[in-house]
Amino acid sequence: MRIQISESFSYRKLIRFTIPTITMMIFTSIYSVVDGIFVSNFVGSAPFAALNLIFPAVMMLGAVGFMIGTGGSALVAKTLGEGKSDQANRYFSMLILCVVISGLALTVLGLLTVRRVAMLLGATGTMLEDCVLYGGILLFGNVAFMLQNSFQSFLVVAERPQLGLGISILAGVTNMVSDFLLIYVFRLGLAGAAWATVLSQVVGGIVPLIFFLCKNSTPLRLVQCRFDGRALWKSCMNGSSEMLTNLSMSLVNMLYNMQLMKYAGSDGVAAYGIIMYISFVFVATFLGYSIGVSPIVSYHYGAGHKGELKSLFQKSLVLVIVSSVVLTGVAEGLSGVLAGIFVSYDKELLAMTTTAIRLYGISFLVNGINIFGSAFFTALNNGAVSALISFLRTLLFQVATILIMPLIWGLNGIWLAIVAAEFLALVVTAVCFAVNRKKYQYI
């Protein structure tokens, strides 16, 4: 039986509703990891390092899709909660059109600057050419990637999280099969990995676009619309924290790589790339839950259901904390196994990566609470508080710790920088929960 966002949610119902989105995010992360596994094992550690050097820069462009998807879905869900379904569909349609237009513009910008960006990150010689090759191909899927990021949130508002999961599985299978064919069978190397990713993004972005263009039984569909600057601005403000999170992650990843080139060379970049792949999968649990629960929060906030808002807040904190403990235990216990999937052929790199995972993995104890905190205020249409948490957590605190801690602890200081940043962000999140409790009455 389909669960509607207007219902009252028990633990069981909340888990059932968010599981498809969590699985979708995990699966999306896993098929991203497949690129790294194939490139590392069948192309080599040098191209693998090049991939991880340029990948964060290209992913920055997809942040606009996250911003419009998360911020726009909060606005659309709130509008549905107010009983204005026609207006909600006009907002939805206008926002998707804005994603396409901005995606095209950013693709052109990316193609013009990819070489300069790679050089700025420290790439030279063969690594520079590999960065330009991989990044240039990846940009051709940027519009579809942005649509995919947006539809992840809108499919939840449309009460079709299972469809989002199905599309993610289809995109993931496309990526995995394409990786096998293009890298292992046809020996296209790094270019094959890039085209496999583009193909999966096309599937992930275009299939839901077709679904919403056709007649369907969901609360959302694409209709004729006109530009609404106020709605776009509100959506961008609501989702600014999510865009800031993605931009900050990419900028911080680039800073990590620059520091690692200084302290450990290309092996350090390769090790960090492996950590990022593992982190994608682990953090996807919290991101998936936050995306899944946000439209429910927005709806009940718009409808004025204060009791349900309290229940959602309390149950969410319990679920996130339990998940945090479990995932941290997995990261610590299986660090050697996880590192071996990528670099079992290199003992020194394997040892470095295993140590890095153990240190970095401590951050999973608290980052779920911070991710939920930012998403919760976005769902309440309070983009300012959400952006504050996100800015401090993903940019300011991390930049400071990445620059300072290696001076004290060397290479291990780089791996521990994220841990210090997340614990500092936890203090900010707790303060924001306390300060805003009377305004929204979720406690």
XYZ file of C-alpha atoms in Angstrom:
443
model
C 0.000 0.000 0.000
C 1.353 3.440 -0.971
C 2.246 5.712 1.955
C 1.231 9.361 1.558
C 3.196 12.273 3.042
C -0.001 13.555 4.679
C -0.206 10.507 6.991
C 0.907 10.166 10.619
C 4.229 8.292 10.811
C 5.286 5.567 13.223
C 8.891 4.293 13.272
C 7.909 1.431 10.993
C 6.089 3.624 8.506
C 8.885 6.198 8.533
C 11.473 3.537 7.779
C 9.301 2.027 5.041
C 8.829 5.417 3.400
C 12.498 6.466 3.523
C 14.119 3.096 2.741
C 13.672 3.486 -1.054
C 15.388 6.889 -0.968
C 18.167 5.603 1.281
C 18.674 2.602 -0.987
C 18.588 4.880 -4.012
C 21.344 7.093 -2.598
C 23.443 4.109 -1.516
C 23.045 2.449 -4.900
C 23.921 5.686 -6.681
C 27.070 5.891 -4.560
C 27.952 2.253 -5.174
C 27.807 2.539 -8.935
C 30.016 5.645 -8.690
C 32.475 3.461 -6.800
C 32.507 0.966 -9.670
C 34.313 3.514 -11.857
C 37.072 3.703 -9.290
C 37.362 -0.072 -8.920
C 37.627 -0.639 -12.678
C 40.050 2.235 -13.267
C 42.269 1.337 -10.296
C 42.462 -2.375 -11.116
C 42.412 -2.350 -14.953
C 43.834 1.048 -15.972
C 46.295 1.838 -13.179
C 46.888 3.912 -10.050
C 48.103 6.989 -11.992
C 44.878 7.377 -14.064
C 42.937 6.583 -10.869
C 44.681 9.501 -9.136
C 43.871 11.768 -12.128
C 40.210 10.749 -11.970
C 40.017 11.640 -8.287
C 41.849 14.925 -8.809
C 39.398 16.326 -11.408
C 36.179 14.571 -10.324
C 35.322 16.999 -7.461
C 35.673 19.996 -9.787
C 33.220 18.554 -12.309
C 30.772 17.523 -9.591
C 30.609 21.134 -8.398
C 28.481 21.944 -11.430
C 25.791 19.499 -10.346
C 25.274 21.399 -7.086
C 22.695 23.667 -8.728
C 20.530 20.596 -9.351
C 20.687 19.667 -5.670
C 19.834 23.235 -4.671
C 16.750 23.492 -6.874
C 15.686 19.925 -6.082
C 15.868 20.160 -2.296
C 14.799 23.795 -1.972
C 12.130 23.475 -4.653
C 10.732 20.253 -3.238
C 10.309 21.950 0.156
C 8.365 24.776 -1.503
C 6.279 22.413 -3.631
C 5.488 20.083 -0.697
C 4.525 23.055 1.490
C 2.259 24.356 -1.311
C 0.618 20.937 -1.595
C 0.106 20.937 2.180
C -1.711 24.258 1.799
C -4.087 22.641 -0.723
C -2.760 24.526 -3.790
C -2.013 21.636 -6.159
C -2.161 23.625 -9.408
C 0.259 26.200 -8.070
C 2.559 23.432 -6.859
C 2.713 21.934 -10.361
C 3.499 25.313 -11.903
C 6.333 25.780 -9.418
C 7.615 22.277 -10.152
C 7.582 22.757 -13.931
C 9.285 26.149 -13.799
C 12.025 24.815 -11.541
C 12.796 21.853 -13.814
C 13.062 24.203 -16.795
C 15.520 26.336 -14.817
C 17.621 23.240 -14.112
C 17.911 22.481 -17.833
C 18.836 26.058 -18.797
C 21.409 26.472 -16.035
C 22.819 23.018 -16.826
C 23.524 23.970 -20.425
C 25.254 27.188 -19.367
C 27.420 25.421 -16.799
C 28.407 22.731 -19.305
C 29.804 25.348 -21.673
C 31.648 27.025 -18.798
C 33.110 23.704 -17.686
C 34.386 22.787 -21.147
C 36.131 26.147 -21.451
C 37.909 25.893 -18.084
C 38.601 22.200 -17.407
C 42.294 22.371 -18.388
C 42.959 25.465 -16.286
C 41.233 23.919 -13.292
C 43.313 20.732 -13.587
C 46.509 22.798 -13.728
C 45.411 24.795 -10.684
C 44.990 21.534 -8.767
C 48.581 20.620 -9.516
C 48.178 18.242 -12.473
C 51.073 18.176 -14.934
C 52.191 16.017 -17.847
C 50.267 12.779 -18.300
C 48.103 13.415 -15.233
C 46.999 16.757 -16.714
C 45.949 15.131 -19.996
C 44.099 12.384 -18.122
C 42.247 15.011 -16.077
C 41.212 16.929 -19.200
C 40.115 13.726 -20.938
C 37.996 12.419 -18.058
C 36.583 15.782 -17.019
C 35.794 16.887 -20.573
C 33.782 13.742 -21.325
C 31.976 13.867 -17.985
C 30.704 17.387 -18.740
C 28.565 16.080 -21.605
C 26.319 14.444 -19.029
C 26.025 17.533 -16.814
C 22.419 18.501 -17.712
C 21.210 14.941 -17.144
C 23.194 14.769 -13.894
C 21.566 17.963 -12.623
C 18.119 16.662 -13.543
C 18.876 13.403 -11.752
C 19.857 15.339 -8.609
C 16.649 17.396 -8.757
C 14.286 14.502 -9.428
C 15.620 12.563 -6.419
C 13.773 15.049 -4.201
C 10.737 15.656 -6.419
C 9.987 11.933 -6.762
C 9.608 11.782 -2.977
C 7.182 14.715 -3.050
C 5.290 12.858 -5.786
C 4.993 9.910 -3.350
C 7.040 7.699 -5.678
C 10.278 6.986 -3.767
C 10.144 3.419 -5.125
C 10.236 4.792 -8.672
C 13.284 6.851 -7.740
C 14.918 3.688 -6.441
C 14.049 1.800 -9.623
C 15.521 4.541 -11.798
C 18.689 4.604 -9.689
C 19.056 0.840 -10.034
C 18.589 1.110 -13.795
C 21.174 3.904 -13.968
C 23.528 1.909 -11.759
C 23.261 -1.221 -13.862
C 23.892 0.915 -16.952
C 27.070 2.273 -15.367
C 28.348 -1.107 -14.201
C 27.700 -2.881 -17.492
C 29.182 0.032 -19.441
C 32.273 0.042 -17.223
C 32.786 -3.655 -17.871
C 32.310 -3.316 -21.623
C 34.165 -0.051 -22.224
C 37.076 -0.594 -19.802
C 37.548 -4.374 -19.570
C 36.305 -5.601 -22.963
C 37.002 -2.716 -25.370
C 39.974 -1.350 -23.404
C 38.979 2.325 -23.650
C 40.633 3.077 -20.321
C 39.825 6.338 -18.564
C 37.631 7.526 -21.443
C 35.543 4.370 -21.086
C 34.974 5.107 -17.395
C 33.862 8.657 -18.210
C 31.418 7.576 -20.943
C 29.986 4.887 -18.648
C 29.214 7.572 -16.077
C 27.623 9.826 -18.706
C 25.378 7.003 -19.921
C 24.192 6.309 -16.376
C 23.473 9.997 -15.800
C 21.386 10.157 -18.966
C 19.295 7.247 -17.713
C 18.970 8.790 -14.235
C 17.946 12.207 -15.535
C 15.874 11.538 -18.648
C 13.689 8.633 -17.446
C 12.016 10.668 -14.643
C 11.700 13.612 -17.033
C 9.682 11.417 -19.395
C 7.606 10.125 -16.472
C 6.568 13.608 -15.382
C 5.918 14.716 -18.971
C 3.372 11.908 -19.376
C 0.054 11.584 -17.567
C 0.500 9.994 -14.133
C -1.413 9.478 -10.897
C 1.010 11.406 -8.666
C 0.398 14.872 -7.174
C 3.063 16.255 -9.553
C 3.283 16.598 -13.313
C 5.016 18.926 -15.758
C 2.592 21.579 -17.049
C 2.746 24.877 -18.894
C 4.307 27.504 -16.692
C 5.772 30.963 -16.642
C 8.827 32.312 -14.915
C 8.271 33.102 -11.240
C 11.332 34.876 -9.875
C 10.022 34.906 -6.318
C 9.440 31.135 -6.286
C 12.842 30.492 -7.858
C 14.533 32.769 -5.318
C 12.757 31.085 -2.414
C 13.690 27.648 -3.751
C 17.305 28.691 -4.183
C 17.401 30.144 -0.678
C 15.760 27.020 0.772
C 18.206 24.773 -1.052
C 21.254 27.003 -0.666
C 22.562 24.822 2.153
C 22.439 21.718 -0.053
C 24.186 23.564 -2.881
C 26.704 24.923 -0.399
C 27.239 21.417 0.943
C 28.016 20.071 -2.521
C 30.157 23.036 -3.524
C 32.007 22.897 -0.225
C 32.559 19.147 -0.522
C 34.098 19.643 -3.953
C 36.255 22.585 -2.842
C 37.360 20.751 0.285
C 38.126 17.623 -1.738
C 40.333 19.705 -4.004
C 42.074 21.202 -0.961
C 42.582 17.693 0.447
C 44.160 16.630 -2.836
C 46.458 19.658 -2.899
C 47.606 18.941 0.676
C 48.039 15.248 -0.079
C 50.134 15.976 -3.170
C 52.407 17.901 -0.783
C 52.562 15.313 2.013
C 52.178 11.971 0.191
C 52.200 12.527 -3.587
C 49.870 10.737 -5.996
C 49.522 7.776 -3.591
C 47.926 10.115 -1.065
C 45.459 11.336 -3.706
C 44.636 7.734 -4.605
C 44.090 6.833 -0.932
C 41.835 9.836 -0.435
C 39.876 8.879 -3.542
C 39.194 5.477 -1.991
C 38.057 7.135 1.248
C 35.693 9.338 -0.753
C 34.135 6.341 -2.485
C 33.586 4.617 0.863
C 32.331 7.830 2.438
C 29.861 8.315 -0.436
C 28.232 4.996 0.424
C 28.155 5.572 4.186
C 26.993 9.199 4.059
C 24.398 8.215 1.436
C 22.453 6.573 4.274
C 22.035 9.908 6.035
C 21.493 11.863 2.827
C 18.889 9.367 1.645
C 17.020 9.525 4.939
C 17.120 13.331 4.952
C 15.830 13.548 1.376
C 13.119 11.009 2.179
C 11.859 12.628 5.382
C 12.106 16.289 4.270
C 8.905 16.419 2.164
C 6.988 14.861 5.076
C 8.315 17.560 7.407
C 7.501 20.284 4.860
C 3.963 19.001 4.352
C 3.094 18.801 8.048
C 4.724 22.166 8.684
C 2.618 23.693 5.911
C -0.497 21.978 7.238
C 0.179 23.182 10.806
C 0.386 19.671 12.319
C 2.661 20.505 15.270
C 2.240 17.157 17.010
C 3.351 15.247 13.934
C 6.290 17.632 13.495
C 7.472 16.830 17.047
C 7.123 13.119 16.392
C 9.077 13.287 13.123
C 11.904 15.229 14.758
C 12.268 12.868 17.717
C 12.014 9.664 15.695
C 14.475 10.969 13.119
C 17.116 11.749 15.731
C 16.811 8.244 17.199
C 17.129 6.583 13.770
C 20.092 8.746 12.741
C 22.013 8.164 15.993
C 21.541 4.383 15.882
C 22.642 4.307 12.227
C 25.701 6.422 13.066
C 26.952 3.961 15.664
C 26.432 0.974 13.374
C 28.156 2.564 10.356
C 31.132 3.698 12.428
C 31.580 0.146 13.681
C 31.487 -1.184 10.126
C 34.072 1.339 8.932
C 36.472 0.545 11.773
C 36.033 -3.232 11.574
C 36.257 -3.602 7.794
C 38.803 -0.887 6.948
C 41.355 -3.356 5.593
C 38.787 -5.204 3.495
C 37.387 -1.979 2.041
C 40.851 -0.705 1.119
C 41.763 -4.047 -0.435
C 38.885 -3.858 -2.926
C 40.752 -1.027 -4.658
C 44.480 -1.438 -4.039
C 45.234 -4.998 -2.914
C 48.002 -5.035 -5.548
C 50.067 -2.358 -3.712
C 51.021 -3.176 -0.087
C 52.249 0.310 0.837
C 49.189 2.036 -0.608
C 46.965 -0.578 1.048
C 48.505 0.105 4.472
C 48.161 3.887 4.033
C 44.542 3.586 2.929
C 43.596 1.221 5.781
C 44.955 3.659 8.376
C 43.222 6.555 6.642
C 39.831 4.803 6.681
C 40.126 4.045 10.410
C 40.894 7.661 11.273
C 38.440 9.235 8.845
C 35.693 6.779 9.840
C 35.366 8.291 13.332
C 33.498 11.168 11.657
C 30.553 8.864 10.882
C 29.627 9.030 14.576
C 28.295 12.583 14.222
C 28.011 13.644 10.568
C 24.577 12.035 10.239
C 23.139 14.370 12.884
C 24.651 17.379 11.117
C 23.301 16.291 7.732
C 19.841 15.744 9.175
C 19.967 19.085 11.002
C 20.677 21.025 7.832
C 18.006 19.136 5.859
C 15.447 19.563 8.664
C 15.670 23.367 8.537
C 15.511 23.287 4.740
C 12.270 21.306 5.070
C 10.982 24.010 7.424
C 11.740 26.541 4.655
C 14.423 28.144 6.833
C 17.276 28.284 4.367
C 19.343 30.663 6.518
C 19.804 28.265 9.461
C 20.280 25.324 7.121
C 22.941 27.231 5.181
C 24.703 28.234 8.401
C 25.065 24.619 9.524
C 26.147 23.547 6.065
C 28.624 26.404 5.579
C 30.365 25.843 8.894
C 30.323 22.054 8.622
C 31.404 21.536 5.038
C 33.574 24.575 4.376
C 34.842 26.800 7.193
C 35.582 24.117 9.788
C 37.066 21.705 7.246
C 39.260 24.273 5.527
C 40.628 25.358 8.899
C 41.321 21.824 10.115
C 42.840 20.692 6.797
C 45.286 23.585 6.862
C 46.172 23.445 10.573
C 46.126 19.778 11.639
C 48.770 18.479 9.152
C 51.195 21.015 10.624
C 50.850 19.197 13.962
C 50.258 15.534 13.042
C 51.501 15.356 9.450
C 49.636 12.958 7.150
C 47.417 11.624 9.957
C 46.332 15.200 10.611
C 44.809 15.284 7.123
C 42.777 12.137 7.788
C 41.617 13.467 11.181
C 40.643 16.914 9.877
C 37.130 15.767 8.978
C 36.623 14.352 12.479
C 37.447 17.660 14.157
C 35.263 19.579 11.690
C 32.227 17.319 12.239
C 32.419 17.555 16.045
C 32.634 21.345 15.825
C 29.621 21.314 13.497
C 27.710 19.110 15.960
C 27.915 21.902 18.537
C 26.464 24.361 16.006
C 23.667 21.963 15.038
C 22.701 21.414 18.674
C 22.600 25.177 19.285
C 20.393 25.707 16.201
C 17.982 22.985 17.387
C 17.753 24.639 20.806
C 17.396 28.233 19.579
C 14.622 27.426 17.076
C 12.613 24.957 19.173
C 9.966 27.491 20.260
C 9.532 29.003 16.795
C 8.686 25.677 15.141
C 7.619 23.739 18.255
C 9.315 20.465 17.280
C 10.462 19.896 20.871
